[in-house]
Short mmCIF file of C-alpha atoms in Angstrom, two decimals:
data_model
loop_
_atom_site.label_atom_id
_atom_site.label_comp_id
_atom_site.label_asym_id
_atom_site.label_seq_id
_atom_site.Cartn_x
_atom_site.Cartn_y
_atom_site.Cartn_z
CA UNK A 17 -80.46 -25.97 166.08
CA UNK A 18 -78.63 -23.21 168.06
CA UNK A 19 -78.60 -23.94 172.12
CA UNK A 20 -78.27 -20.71 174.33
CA UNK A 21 -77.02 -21.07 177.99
CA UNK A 22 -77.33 -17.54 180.29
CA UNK A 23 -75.13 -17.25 183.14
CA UNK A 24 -74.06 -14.53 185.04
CA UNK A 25 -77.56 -13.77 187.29
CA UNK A 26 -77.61 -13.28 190.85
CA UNK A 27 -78.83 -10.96 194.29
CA UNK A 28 -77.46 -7.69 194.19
CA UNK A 29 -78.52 -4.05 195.72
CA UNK A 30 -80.20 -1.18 194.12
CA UNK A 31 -77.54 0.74 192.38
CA UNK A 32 -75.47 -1.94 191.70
CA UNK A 33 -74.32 -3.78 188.43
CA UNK A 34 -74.51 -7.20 186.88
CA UNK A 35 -73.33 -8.42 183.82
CA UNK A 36 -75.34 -11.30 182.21
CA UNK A 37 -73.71 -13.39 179.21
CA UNK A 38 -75.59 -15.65 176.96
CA UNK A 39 -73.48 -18.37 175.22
CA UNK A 40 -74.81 -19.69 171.95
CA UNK A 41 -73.51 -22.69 169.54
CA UNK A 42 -73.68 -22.73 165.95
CA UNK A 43 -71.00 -21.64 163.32
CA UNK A 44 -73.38 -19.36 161.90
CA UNK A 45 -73.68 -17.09 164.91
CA UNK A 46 -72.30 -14.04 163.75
CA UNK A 47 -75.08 -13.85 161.59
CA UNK A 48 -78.13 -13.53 164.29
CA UNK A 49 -79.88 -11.00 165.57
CA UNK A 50 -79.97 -11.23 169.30
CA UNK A 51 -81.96 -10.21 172.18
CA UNK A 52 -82.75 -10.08 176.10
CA UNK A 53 -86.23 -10.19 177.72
CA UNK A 54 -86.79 -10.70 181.43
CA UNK A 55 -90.32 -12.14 183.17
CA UNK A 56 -91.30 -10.98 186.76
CA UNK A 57 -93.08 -13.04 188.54
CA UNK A 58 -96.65 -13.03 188.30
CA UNK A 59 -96.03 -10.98 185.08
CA UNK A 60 -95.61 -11.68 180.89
CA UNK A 61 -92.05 -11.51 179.77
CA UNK A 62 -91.18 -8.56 178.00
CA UNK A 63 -89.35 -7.11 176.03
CA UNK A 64 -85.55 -5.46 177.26
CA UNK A 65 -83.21 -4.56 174.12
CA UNK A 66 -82.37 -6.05 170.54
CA UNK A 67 -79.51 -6.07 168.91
CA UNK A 68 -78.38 -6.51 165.27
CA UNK A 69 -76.63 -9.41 163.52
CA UNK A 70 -74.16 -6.29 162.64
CA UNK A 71 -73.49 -5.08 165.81
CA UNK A 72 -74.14 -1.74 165.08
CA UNK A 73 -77.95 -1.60 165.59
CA UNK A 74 -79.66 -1.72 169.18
CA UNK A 75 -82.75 -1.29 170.91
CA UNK A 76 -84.20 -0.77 174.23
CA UNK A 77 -87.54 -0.62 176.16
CA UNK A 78 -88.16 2.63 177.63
CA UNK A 79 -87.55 1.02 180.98
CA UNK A 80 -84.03 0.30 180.65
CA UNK A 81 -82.88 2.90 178.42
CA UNK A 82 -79.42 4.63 179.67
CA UNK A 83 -78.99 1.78 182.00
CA UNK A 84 -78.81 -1.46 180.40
CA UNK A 85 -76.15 -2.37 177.33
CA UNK A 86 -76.28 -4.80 174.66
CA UNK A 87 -73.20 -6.48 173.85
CA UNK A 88 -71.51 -9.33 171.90
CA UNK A 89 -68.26 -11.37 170.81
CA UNK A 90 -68.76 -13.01 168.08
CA UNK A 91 -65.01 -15.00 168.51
CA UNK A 92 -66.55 -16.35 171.69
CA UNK A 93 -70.36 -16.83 170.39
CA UNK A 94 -70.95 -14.64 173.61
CA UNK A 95 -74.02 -11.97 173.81
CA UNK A 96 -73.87 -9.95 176.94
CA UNK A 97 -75.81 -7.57 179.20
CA UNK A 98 -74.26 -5.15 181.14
CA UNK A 99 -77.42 -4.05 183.37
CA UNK A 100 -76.16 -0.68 185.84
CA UNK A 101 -78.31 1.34 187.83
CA UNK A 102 -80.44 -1.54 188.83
CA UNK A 103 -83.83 -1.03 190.42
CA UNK A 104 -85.90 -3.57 192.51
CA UNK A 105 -88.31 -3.64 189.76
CA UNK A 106 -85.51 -4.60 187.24
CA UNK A 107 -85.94 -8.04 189.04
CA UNK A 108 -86.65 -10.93 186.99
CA UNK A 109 -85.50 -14.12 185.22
CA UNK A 110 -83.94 -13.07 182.00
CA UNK A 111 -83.66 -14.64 178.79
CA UNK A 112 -81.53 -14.26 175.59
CA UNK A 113 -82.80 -15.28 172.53
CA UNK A 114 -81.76 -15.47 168.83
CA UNK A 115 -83.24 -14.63 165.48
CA UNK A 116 -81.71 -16.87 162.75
CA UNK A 117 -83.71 -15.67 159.82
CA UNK A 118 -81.89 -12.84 159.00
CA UNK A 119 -84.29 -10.28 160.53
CA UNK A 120 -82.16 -7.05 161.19
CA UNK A 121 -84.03 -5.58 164.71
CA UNK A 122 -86.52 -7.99 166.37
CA UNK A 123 -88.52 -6.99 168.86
CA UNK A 124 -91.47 -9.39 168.98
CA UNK A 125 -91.13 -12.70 170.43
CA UNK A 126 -92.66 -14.71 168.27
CA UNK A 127 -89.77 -13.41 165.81
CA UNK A 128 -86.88 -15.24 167.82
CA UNK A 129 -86.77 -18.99 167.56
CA UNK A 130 -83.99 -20.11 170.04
CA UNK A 131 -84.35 -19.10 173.91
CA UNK A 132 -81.74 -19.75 176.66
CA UNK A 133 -83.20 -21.30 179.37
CA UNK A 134 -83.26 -17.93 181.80
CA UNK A 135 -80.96 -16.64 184.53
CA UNK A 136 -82.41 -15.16 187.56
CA UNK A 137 -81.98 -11.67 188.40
CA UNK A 138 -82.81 -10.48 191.64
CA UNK A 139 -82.49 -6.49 192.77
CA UNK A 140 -83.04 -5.62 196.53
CA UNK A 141 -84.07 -2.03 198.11
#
């Protein structure tokens, strides 16, 4: 069982910067792939970036590309998201999640199988 708690969320202007963390038990930790999605309201969540149990592997949406930075610290079972730029549409609660069965890049999320329980994210114009 591997518990994720976001923090980190808050109200900030277009333009500005936030940096979301995601902090995860388990010993094995080092070994998951991670990721971040976000749900607007009204909308499905969705997909923002993945990134490998190595470290050395990410991926983005197309919406967040160039703006938005996967992170993580293994000695502190921490995954981050350093989100700059921000846009009024970037608003949404966002969630980190965890794939623990060794898949290198997931995307999909029906291939993570631990979710945080969201932070919210708000962006004004």
């Amino acid at each position: 069982q591997v518990q994720l708690v976001e923090s980190g969320g808050g109200l900030v202007q277009a333009g500005g910067s936030l940096r979301l963390s995601c902090v995860g038990s388990g010993r094995a930790w080092r070994r998951y792939s991670m990721g971040w999605f976000r749900q607007a309201p009204g909308k499905e969540r969705e997909f923002v970036g993945t990134l490998s149990w190595s470290g050395d592997q990410t991926y983005y949406a197309d919406s967040v590309k160039g703006r938005f930075t996967i992170s993580r610290d293994n000695a502190k079972n921490t995954l981050y998201l350093q989100m700059n730029s921000l846009k009024p549409e970037d608003t949404a609660v966002y969630y980190c999640a965890v794939n623990s069965k060794g898949r290198s890049l997931p995307v999909r999320q029906y291939e993570f199988d631990y979710w945080g329980q969201g932070t919210q994210v708000t962006v004004s114009s």
